Coordinates of C-alpha atoms in Angstrom, one line a residue:
X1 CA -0.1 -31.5 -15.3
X2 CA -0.5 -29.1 -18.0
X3 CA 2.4 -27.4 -19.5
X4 CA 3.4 -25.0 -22.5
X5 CA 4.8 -28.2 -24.1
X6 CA 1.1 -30.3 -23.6
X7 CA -0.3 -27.0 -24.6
X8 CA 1.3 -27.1 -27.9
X9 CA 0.7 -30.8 -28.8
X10 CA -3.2 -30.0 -27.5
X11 CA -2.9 -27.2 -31.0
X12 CA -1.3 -30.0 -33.5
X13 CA -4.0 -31.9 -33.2
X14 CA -6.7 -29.3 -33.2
X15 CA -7.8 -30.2 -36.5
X16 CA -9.5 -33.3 -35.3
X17 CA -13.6 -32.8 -34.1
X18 CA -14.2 -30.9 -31.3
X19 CA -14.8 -32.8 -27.9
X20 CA -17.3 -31.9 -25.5
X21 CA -15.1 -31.1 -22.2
X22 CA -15.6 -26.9 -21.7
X23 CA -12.3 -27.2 -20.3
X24 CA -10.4 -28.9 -23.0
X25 CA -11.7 -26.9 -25.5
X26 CA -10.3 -23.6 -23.1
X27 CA -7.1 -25.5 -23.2
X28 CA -7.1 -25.8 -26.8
X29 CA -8.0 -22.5 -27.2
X30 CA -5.2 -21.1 -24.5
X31 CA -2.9 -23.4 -26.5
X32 CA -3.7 -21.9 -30.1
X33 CA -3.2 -18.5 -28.7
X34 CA 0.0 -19.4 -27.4
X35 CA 1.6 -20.9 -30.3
X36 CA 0.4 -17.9 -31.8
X37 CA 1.9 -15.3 -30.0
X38 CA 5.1 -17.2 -30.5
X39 CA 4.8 -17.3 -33.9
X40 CA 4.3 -13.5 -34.0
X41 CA 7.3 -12.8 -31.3
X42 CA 9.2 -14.8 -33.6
X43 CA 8.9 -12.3 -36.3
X44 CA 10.2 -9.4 -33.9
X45 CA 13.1 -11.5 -32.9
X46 CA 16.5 -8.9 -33.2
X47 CA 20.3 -10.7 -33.1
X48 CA 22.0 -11.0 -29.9
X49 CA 24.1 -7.9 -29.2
X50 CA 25.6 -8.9 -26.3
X51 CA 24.2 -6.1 -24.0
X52 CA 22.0 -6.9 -21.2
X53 CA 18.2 -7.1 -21.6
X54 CA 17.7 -6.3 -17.8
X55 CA 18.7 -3.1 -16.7
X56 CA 18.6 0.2 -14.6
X57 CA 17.0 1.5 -17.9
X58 CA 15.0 -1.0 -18.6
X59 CA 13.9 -2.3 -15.8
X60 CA 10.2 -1.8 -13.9
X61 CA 10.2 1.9 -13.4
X62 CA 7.9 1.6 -10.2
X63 CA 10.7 -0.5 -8.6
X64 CA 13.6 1.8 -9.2
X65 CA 11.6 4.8 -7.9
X66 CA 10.9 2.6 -4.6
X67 CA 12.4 3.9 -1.4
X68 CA 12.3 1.6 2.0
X69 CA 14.6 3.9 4.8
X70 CA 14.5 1.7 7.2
X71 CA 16.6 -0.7 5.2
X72 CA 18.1 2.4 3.1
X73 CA 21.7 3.9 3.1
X74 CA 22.6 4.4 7.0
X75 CA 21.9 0.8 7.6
X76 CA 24.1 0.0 4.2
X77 CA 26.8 1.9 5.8
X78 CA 26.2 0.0 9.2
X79 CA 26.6 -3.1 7.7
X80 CA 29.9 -2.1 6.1
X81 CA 31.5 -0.9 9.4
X82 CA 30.4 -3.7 11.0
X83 CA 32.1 -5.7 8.5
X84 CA 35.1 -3.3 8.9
X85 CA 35.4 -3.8 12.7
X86 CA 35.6 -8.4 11.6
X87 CA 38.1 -7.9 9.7
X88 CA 40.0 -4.7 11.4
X89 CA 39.0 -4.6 15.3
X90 CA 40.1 -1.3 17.0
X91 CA 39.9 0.5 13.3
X92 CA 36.8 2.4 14.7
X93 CA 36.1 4.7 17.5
X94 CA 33.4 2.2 18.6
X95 CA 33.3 -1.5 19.1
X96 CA 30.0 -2.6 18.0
X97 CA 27.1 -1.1 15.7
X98 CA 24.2 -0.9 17.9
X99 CA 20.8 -1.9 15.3
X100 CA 18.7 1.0 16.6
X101 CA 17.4 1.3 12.6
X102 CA 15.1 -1.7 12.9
X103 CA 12.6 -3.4 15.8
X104 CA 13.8 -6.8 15.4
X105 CA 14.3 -7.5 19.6
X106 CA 16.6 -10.8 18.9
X107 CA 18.9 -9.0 16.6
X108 CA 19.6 -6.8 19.9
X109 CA 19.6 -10.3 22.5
X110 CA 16.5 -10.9 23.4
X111 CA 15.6 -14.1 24.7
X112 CA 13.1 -16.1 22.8
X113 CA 10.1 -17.3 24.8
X114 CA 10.8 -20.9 25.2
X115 CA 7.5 -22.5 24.9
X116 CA 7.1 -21.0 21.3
X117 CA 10.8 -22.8 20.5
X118 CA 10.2 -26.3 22.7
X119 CA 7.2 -26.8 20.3
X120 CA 8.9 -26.0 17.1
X121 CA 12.1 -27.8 17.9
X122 CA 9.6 -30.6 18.6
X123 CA 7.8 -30.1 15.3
X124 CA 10.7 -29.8 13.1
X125 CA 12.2 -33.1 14.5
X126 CA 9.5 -35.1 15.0
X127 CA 11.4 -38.0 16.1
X128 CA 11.7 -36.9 19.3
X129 CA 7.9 -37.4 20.0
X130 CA 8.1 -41.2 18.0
X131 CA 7.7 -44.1 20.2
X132 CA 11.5 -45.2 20.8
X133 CA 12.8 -41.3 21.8
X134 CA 9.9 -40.2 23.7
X135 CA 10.8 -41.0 27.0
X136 CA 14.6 -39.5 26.7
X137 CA 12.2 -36.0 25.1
X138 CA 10.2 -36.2 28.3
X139 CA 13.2 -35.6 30.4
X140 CA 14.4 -32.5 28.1
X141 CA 10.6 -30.8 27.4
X142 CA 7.6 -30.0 29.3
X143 CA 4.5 -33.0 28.5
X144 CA 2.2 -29.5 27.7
X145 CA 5.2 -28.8 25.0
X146 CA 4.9 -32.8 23.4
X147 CA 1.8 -32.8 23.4
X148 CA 1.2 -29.3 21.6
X149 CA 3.8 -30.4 19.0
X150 CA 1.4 -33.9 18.5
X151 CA -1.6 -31.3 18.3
X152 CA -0.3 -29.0 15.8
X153 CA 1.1 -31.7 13.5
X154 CA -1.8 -33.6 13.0
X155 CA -2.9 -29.9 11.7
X156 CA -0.2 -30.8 8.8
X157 CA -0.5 -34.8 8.0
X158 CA 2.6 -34.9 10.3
X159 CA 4.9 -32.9 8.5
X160 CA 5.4 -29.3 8.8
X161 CA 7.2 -29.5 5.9
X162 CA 4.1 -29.9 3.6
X163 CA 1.7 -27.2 2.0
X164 CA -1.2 -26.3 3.9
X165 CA -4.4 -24.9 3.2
X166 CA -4.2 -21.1 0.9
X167 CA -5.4 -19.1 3.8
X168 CA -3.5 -20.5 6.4
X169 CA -4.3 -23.9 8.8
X170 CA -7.7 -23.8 9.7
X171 CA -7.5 -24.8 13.4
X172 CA -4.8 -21.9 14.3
X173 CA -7.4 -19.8 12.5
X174 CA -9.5 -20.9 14.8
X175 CA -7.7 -19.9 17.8
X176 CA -6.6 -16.3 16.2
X177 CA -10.7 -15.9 16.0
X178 CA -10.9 -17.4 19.7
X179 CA -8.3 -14.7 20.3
X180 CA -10.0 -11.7 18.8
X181 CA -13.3 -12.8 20.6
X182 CA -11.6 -12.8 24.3
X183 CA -10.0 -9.7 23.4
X184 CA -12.7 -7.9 22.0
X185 CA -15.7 -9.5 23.5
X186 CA -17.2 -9.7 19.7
X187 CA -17.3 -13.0 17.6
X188 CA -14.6 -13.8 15.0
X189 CA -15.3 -16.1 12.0
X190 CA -11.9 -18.1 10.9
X191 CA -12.8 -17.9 7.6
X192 CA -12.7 -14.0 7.6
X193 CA -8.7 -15.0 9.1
X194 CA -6.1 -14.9 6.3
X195 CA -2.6 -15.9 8.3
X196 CA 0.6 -14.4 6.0
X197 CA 3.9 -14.9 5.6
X198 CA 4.5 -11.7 8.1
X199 CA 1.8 -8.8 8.4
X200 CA 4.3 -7.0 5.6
X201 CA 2.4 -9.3 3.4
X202 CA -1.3 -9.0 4.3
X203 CA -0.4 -5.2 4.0
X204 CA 0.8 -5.9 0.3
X205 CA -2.1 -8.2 -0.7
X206 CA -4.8 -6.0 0.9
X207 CA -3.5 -3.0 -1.4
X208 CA -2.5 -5.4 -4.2
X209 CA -6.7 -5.8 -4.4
X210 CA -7.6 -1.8 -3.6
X211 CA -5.4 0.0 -6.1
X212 CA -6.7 -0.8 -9.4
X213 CA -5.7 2.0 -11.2
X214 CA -2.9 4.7 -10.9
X215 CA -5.6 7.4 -10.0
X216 CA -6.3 5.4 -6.9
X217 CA -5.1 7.1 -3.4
X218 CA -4.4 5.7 0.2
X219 CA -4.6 8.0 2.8
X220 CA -1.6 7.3 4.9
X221 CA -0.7 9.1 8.8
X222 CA 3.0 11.3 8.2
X223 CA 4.8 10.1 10.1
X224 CA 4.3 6.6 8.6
X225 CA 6.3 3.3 8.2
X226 CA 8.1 3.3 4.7
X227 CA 6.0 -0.2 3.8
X228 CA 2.8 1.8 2.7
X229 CA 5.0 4.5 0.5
X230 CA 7.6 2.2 -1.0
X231 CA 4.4 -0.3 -1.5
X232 CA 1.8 2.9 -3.0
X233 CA 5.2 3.3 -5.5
X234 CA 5.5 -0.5 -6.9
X235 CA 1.5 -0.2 -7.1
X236 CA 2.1 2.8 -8.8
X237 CA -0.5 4.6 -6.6
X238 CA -0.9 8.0 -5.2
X239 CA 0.5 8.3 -1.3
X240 CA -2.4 10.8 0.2
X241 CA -1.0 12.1 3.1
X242 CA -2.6 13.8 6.4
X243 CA -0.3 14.3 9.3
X244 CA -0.6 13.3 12.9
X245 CA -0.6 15.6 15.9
X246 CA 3.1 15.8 17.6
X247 CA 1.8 18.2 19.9
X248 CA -0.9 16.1 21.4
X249 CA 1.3 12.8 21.4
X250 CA 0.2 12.2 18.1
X251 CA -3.4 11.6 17.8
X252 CA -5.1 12.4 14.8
X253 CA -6.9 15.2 13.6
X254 CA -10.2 15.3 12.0
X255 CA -9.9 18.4 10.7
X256 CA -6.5 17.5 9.0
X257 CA -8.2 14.2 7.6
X258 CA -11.1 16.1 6.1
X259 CA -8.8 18.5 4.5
X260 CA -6.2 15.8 3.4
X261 CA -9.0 14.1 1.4
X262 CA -11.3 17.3 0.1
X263 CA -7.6 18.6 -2.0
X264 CA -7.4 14.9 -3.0
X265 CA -10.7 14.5 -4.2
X266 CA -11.0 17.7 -5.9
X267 CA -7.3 17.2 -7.9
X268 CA -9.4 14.1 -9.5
X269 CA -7.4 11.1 -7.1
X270 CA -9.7 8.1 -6.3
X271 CA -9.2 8.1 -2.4
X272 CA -10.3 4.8 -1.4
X273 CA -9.2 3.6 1.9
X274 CA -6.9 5.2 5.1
X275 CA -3.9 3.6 7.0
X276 CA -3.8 4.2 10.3
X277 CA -1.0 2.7 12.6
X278 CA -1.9 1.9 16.1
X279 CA 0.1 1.8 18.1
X280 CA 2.4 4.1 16.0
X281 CA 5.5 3.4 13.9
X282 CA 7.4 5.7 14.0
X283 CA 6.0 7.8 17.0
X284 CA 5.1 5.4 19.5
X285 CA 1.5 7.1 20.4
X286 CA -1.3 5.1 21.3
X287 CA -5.1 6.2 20.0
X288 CA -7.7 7.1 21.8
X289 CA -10.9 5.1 21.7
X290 CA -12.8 8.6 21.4
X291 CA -10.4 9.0 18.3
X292 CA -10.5 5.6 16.4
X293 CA -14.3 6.2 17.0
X294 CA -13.8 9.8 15.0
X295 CA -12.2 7.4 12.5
X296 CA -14.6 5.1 12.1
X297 CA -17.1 7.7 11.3
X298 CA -15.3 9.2 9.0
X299 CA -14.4 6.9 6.7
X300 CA -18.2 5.1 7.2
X301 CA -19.4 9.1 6.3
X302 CA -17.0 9.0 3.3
X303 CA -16.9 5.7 1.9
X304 CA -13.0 4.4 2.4
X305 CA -11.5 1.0 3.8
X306 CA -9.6 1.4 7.1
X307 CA -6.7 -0.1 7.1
X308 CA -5.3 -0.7 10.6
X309 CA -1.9 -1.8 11.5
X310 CA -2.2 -3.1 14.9
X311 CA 1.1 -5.1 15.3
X312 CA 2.5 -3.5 18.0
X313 CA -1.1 -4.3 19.9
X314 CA 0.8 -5.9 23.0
X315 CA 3.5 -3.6 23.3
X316 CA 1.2 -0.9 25.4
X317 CA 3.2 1.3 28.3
X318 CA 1.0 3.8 29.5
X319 CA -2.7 3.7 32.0
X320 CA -4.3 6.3 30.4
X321 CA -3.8 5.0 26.3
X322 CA -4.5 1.4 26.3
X323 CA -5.0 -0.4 22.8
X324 CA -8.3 -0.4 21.9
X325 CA -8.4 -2.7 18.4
X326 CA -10.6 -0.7 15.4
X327 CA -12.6 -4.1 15.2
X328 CA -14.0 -3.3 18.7
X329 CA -15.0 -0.2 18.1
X330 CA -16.6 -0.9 14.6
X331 CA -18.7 -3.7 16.4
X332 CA -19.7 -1.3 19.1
X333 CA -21.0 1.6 16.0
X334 CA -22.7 -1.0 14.5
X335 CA -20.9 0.4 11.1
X336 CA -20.6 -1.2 8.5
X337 CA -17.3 0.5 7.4
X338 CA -15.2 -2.2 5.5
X339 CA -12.1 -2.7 7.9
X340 CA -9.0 -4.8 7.7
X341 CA -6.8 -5.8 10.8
X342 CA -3.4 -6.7 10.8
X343 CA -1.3 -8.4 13.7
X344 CA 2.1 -10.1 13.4
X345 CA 4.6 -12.4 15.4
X346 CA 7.2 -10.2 14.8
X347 CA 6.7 -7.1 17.7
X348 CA 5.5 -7.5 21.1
X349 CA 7.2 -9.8 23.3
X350 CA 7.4 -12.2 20.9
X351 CA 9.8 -10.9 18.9
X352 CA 10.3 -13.7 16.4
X353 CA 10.7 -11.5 12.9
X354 CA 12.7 -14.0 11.3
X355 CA 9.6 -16.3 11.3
X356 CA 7.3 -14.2 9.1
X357 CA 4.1 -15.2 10.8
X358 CA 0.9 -12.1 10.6
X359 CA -2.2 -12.2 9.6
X360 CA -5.3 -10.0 8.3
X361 CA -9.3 -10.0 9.5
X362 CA -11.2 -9.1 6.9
X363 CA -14.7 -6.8 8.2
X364 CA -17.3 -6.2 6.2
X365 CA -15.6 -7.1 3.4
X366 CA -17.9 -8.0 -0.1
X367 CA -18.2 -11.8 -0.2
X368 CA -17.2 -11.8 -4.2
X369 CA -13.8 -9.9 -3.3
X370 CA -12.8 -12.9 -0.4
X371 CA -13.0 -14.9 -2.9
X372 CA -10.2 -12.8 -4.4
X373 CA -8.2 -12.8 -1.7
X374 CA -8.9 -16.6 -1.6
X375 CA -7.3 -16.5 -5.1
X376 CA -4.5 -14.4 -4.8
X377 CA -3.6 -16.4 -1.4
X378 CA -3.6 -19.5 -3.4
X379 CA -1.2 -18.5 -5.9
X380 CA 1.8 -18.2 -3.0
X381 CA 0.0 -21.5 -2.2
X382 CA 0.5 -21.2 1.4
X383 CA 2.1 -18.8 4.3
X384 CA 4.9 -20.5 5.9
X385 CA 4.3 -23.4 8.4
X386 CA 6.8 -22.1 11.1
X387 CA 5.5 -18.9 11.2
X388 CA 1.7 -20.3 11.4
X389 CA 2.7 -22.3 14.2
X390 CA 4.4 -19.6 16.1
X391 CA 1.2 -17.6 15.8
X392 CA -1.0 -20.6 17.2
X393 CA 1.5 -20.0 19.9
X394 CA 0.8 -16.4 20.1
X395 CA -3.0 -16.7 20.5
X396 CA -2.9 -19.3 22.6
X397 CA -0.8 -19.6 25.3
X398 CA 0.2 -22.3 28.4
X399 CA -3.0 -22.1 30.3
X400 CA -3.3 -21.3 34.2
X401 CA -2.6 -24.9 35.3
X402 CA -0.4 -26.0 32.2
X403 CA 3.1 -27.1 33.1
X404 CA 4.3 -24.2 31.2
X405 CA 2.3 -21.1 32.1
X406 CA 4.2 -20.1 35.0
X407 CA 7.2 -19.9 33.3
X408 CA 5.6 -18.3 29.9
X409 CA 4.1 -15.2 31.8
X410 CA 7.6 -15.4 33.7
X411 CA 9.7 -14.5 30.3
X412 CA 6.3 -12.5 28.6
X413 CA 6.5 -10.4 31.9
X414 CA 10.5 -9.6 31.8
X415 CA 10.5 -8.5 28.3
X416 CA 7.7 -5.9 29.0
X417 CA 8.9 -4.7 32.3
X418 CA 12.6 -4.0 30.3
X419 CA 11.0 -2.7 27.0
X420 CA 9.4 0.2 29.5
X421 CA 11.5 0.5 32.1
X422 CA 13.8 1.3 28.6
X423 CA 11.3 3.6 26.9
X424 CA 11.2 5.5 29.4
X425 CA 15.1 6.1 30.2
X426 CA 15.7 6.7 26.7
X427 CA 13.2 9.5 26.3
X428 CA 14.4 11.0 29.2
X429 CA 17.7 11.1 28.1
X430 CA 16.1 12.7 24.8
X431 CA 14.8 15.3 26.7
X432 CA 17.7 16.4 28.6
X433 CA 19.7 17.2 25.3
X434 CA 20.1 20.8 24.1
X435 CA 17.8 21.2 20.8
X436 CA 15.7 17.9 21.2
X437 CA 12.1 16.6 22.7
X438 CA 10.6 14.1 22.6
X439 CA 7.3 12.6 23.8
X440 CA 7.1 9.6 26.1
X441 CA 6.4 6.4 24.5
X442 CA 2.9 5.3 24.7
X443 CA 3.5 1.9 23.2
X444 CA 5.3 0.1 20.4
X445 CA 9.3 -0.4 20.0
X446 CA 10.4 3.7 19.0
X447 CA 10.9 7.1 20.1
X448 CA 10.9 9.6 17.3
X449 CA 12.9 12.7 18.9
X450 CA 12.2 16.0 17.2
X451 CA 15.6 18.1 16.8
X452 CA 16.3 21.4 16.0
X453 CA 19.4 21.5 13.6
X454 CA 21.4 24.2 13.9
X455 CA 21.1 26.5 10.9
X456 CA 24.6 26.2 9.6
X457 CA 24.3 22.8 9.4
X458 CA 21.1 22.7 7.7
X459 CA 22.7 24.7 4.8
X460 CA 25.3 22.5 4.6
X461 CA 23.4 19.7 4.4
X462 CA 21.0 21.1 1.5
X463 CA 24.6 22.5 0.0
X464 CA 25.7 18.8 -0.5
X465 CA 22.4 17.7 -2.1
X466 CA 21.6 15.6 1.7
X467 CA 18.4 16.1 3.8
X468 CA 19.4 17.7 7.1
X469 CA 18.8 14.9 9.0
X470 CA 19.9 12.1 7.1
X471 CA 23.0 13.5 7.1
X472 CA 22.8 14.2 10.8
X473 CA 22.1 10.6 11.5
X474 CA 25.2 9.4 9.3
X475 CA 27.8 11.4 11.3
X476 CA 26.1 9.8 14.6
X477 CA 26.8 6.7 12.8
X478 CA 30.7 6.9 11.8
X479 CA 30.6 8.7 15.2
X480 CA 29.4 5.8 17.6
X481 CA 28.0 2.6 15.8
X482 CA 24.3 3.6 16.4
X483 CA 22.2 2.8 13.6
X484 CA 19.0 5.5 13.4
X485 CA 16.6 6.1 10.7
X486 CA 16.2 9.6 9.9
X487 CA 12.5 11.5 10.1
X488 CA 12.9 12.3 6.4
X489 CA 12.7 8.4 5.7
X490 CA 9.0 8.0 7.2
X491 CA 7.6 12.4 6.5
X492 CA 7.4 15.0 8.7
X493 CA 5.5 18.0 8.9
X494 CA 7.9 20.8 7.1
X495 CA 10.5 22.5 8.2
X496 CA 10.5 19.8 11.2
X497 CA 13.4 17.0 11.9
X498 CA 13.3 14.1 13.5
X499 CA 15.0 10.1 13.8
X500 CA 14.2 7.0 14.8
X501 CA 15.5 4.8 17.5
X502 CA 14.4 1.4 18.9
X503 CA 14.8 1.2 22.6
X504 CA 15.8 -2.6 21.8
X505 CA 20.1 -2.6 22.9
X506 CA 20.3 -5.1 25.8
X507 CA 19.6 -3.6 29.1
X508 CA 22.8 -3.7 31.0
X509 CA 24.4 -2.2 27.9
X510 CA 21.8 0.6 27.7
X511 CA 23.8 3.1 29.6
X512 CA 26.6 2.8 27.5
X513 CA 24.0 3.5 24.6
X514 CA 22.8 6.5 25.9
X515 CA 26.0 7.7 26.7
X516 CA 27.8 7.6 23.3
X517 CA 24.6 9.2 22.1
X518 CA 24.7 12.5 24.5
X519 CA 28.5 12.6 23.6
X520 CA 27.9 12.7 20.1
X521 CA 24.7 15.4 19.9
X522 CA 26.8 17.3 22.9
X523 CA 29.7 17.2 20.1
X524 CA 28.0 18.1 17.3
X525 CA 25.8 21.1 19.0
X526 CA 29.2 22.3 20.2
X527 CA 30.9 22.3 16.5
X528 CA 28.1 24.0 15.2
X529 CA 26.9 26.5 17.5
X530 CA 30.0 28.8 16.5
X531 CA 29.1 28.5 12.8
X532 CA 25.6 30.2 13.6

């Protein structure tokens, strides 16, 4: 293996003739230039002052300026009261903080499907399915379970414990293309599949190879999910923002885009590719066909990658928007527009976040720059087994017939019914509130509630250096346990307000939810209405 120490040995003994092997020769020649870049960092060497090297100050700039709110300071504070309420119960007005900040389903109880667990329990103790155990496992699991865990580990030598291949096990990439194909009714090539330790990291990688510069822009929808902003700041990138359409359950505008990306152009930004989310995080809307289609053409028209974030592709609550994927409707233009996809185990009624299983499908995508992606995959060596097998899962299911199917569409089926059966109370609830609307949810796990502040309170916000509804969203907090993420934290058209909540709390607590939320903006309407 080689080594900074073979490295350096490789330069003492430079001196002797030069061998014929093009890649010894680059090792000597890496080695040499190693030694002597120590030799001149050896000359800059100052005396230990005791002080740290890593600091605020010193530190990568980027980082420091990065902002993430869903994971920002209300949740912070969450975690502190619920730390508070271990170790002093009764100290609070409320008894539990209710995680409305984050869609992570089993954080709020739900049950995991248990197909997807029988087969990992079985893979991560595969001596249940040896010889000698199997026929006390065969009273315990279903034979369609045992014999997907024998399937899937012969993917991995046995082992799920060992690397796999850069871009993820072939075979499930197989079945994600299978998957694609039945959904879209367009081939899929596995080798244009990349499975990722979580869609959060396809997202990363994919801008990782577009922003090669710091005049590069992304075009991202406001409101947006805080992993495109805090990511555009690490990259050191430009954020280009066009805004979606609250009024018309936030579809986008093509008038809005065209404007968004003439002002970036002209002030000199290299505006490359557009995020779109669909369906929507924050807003919960669901595109259009007729509008991805506008998309398409507009970024084929003006040369940019589409990004889209399809993650919450299964969580779909309405007749009249149903999730049409951008790969369908690129294959149906015939465009060549260069388009990444992006799914994830995390959302729908899957729910397993903790897993960090996604993947991206790479469209018209130049064949030298795969090869970069190849590369950059390979040097995380692999996406995490667990999460690749929880995918394979994902895409393919208990079949009609299977000893499991009845009881997978069974669980698959509850979750659904709940998640809209709760969507919809929630936003009615919303809607009854003095100073808030809200549109319906059209799919994914949020409502995004616009509210009009009163104005006393906005001043004293902006008087104590907080935005309006952050600070809104922290007295509902210390006020009841429910952990929201304020509109500031994803953008918002000016002058507007806005949170987010999940409609994830357990169902037969979800009354007692909505409740402490009416008494709280009742409260606070109240206290400030005679300030006005």
């Amino acid at each position: 293996m080689f080594s900074l120490l073979t490295a350096t040995r490789t330069a003492a003994v430079a001196v002797r003739p030069a061998v014929r092997n093009p890649a010894l020769n680059g090792i000597r020649t890496l080695a040499t230039s190693i030694v002597a870049t120590k030799s001149t960092h050896a000359a800059k060497v100052t005396p230990n002052t005791g002080e740290k090297v890593l600091t605020l100050e010193t530190m990568n700039p980027n980082l420091r300026a990065m902002e993430y709110a869903v994971r920002g300071a209300i949740p912070i504070r969450a975690e502190a009261l619920k730390e508070q309420l271990k170790s002093h119960p009764g100290s609070l007005l409320f008894k539990q903080i209710t995680a409305c900040n984050i869609g992570n389903p089993q954080q709020l109880m739900q049950k995991p499907i248990t197909f997807l667990r029988q087969v990992t329990a079985l893979m991560e103790y595969s001596d249940l399915l040896s010889p000698g155990m199997i026929e006390t496992t065969r009273k315990l699991f279903p034979e369609d379970a045992i014999e997907r865990a024998r399937h899937n580990l012969s993917f991995v030598g046995g082992t799920p414990g060992a690397y796999t291949h850069s871009l993820g096990i072939f075979e499930v990439r197989q079945n994600v293309a299978r998957f694609i194909e039945q959904r879209d009714g367009f081939p899929a090539n596995p080798n244009d599949i990349c499975l990722t330790t979580g869609a959060s990291g396809a997202v990363e990688r994919v801008l990782d190879m577009l922003v090669s510069d710091p005049s590069v822009g992304i075009m991202i929808p406001i409101p947006q999910y805080p992993l495109y902003t805090a990511s555009l700041t690490r990259l050191n990138a430009h954020a280009v923002p066009y805004y979606l359409q609250e009024e018309k359950d936030w579809q986008l505008s093509q008038a809005d885009l065209e404007r968004s990306l003439s002002e970036s152009r002209a002030n000199g930004i290299d505006v490359r590719a557009l995020v779109v989310i669909n369906p929507g995080n924050p807003t919960g809307g669901c595109l259009l066909e007729s509008n991805i289609a506008e998309i398409v053409r507009f970024c084929e028209r003006n040369n940019l990658v589409i990004l889209a974030d399809e993650v919450y592709q299964s969580n779909i609550y309405t007749g009249t928007n149903p999730f049409v994927s951008f790969k369908k409707v690129v294959m149906q233009l015939g465009s060549s527009v260069e388009l990444f996809s992006f799914h994830s185990i995390s959302k729908g009624m899957i729910g397993e976040c903790g897993r960090r299983g996604g993947y991206y499908e790479a469209i018209n995508i130049d064949e030298q720059v795969m090869g970069q992606l190849l590369k950059v995959a390979s040097v995380s060596l692999c996406p995490n087994v667990s999460g690749q097998m929880a995918i394979d899962v994902m895409v393919n299911p208990p079949k009609v017939g299977d000893p499991s199917h009845a009881q997978y569409e069974q669980e698959m089926d509850d979750i659904y019914q709940s998640m809209k059966r709760r969507a919809k109370k929630l936003a009615i609830a919303f809607n009854s509130l003095p100073n808030m609307s809200c549109n319906d949810a059209q799919g994914a796990m949020y409502l995004f509630p616009n509210i009009e502040l009163p104005k006393a309170f906005v001043e004293e916000a902006e008087a104590k250096g907080q935005a309006p509804d952050s600070l809104y969203c922290m007295q509902m907090l210390e006020a009841t346990g429910i952990s929201v993420v304020p509109g500031s934290g994803f953008g918002q058209c000016p002058g507007t307000f806005h949170f987010r909540s999940t409609f994830l709390p357990q169902e037969d607590l979800f009354d007692d939810f909505i409740d402490g939320f009416k008494r709280f903006h009742l409260g606070f309407m109240q206290q400030y209405s005679t300030k006005n």
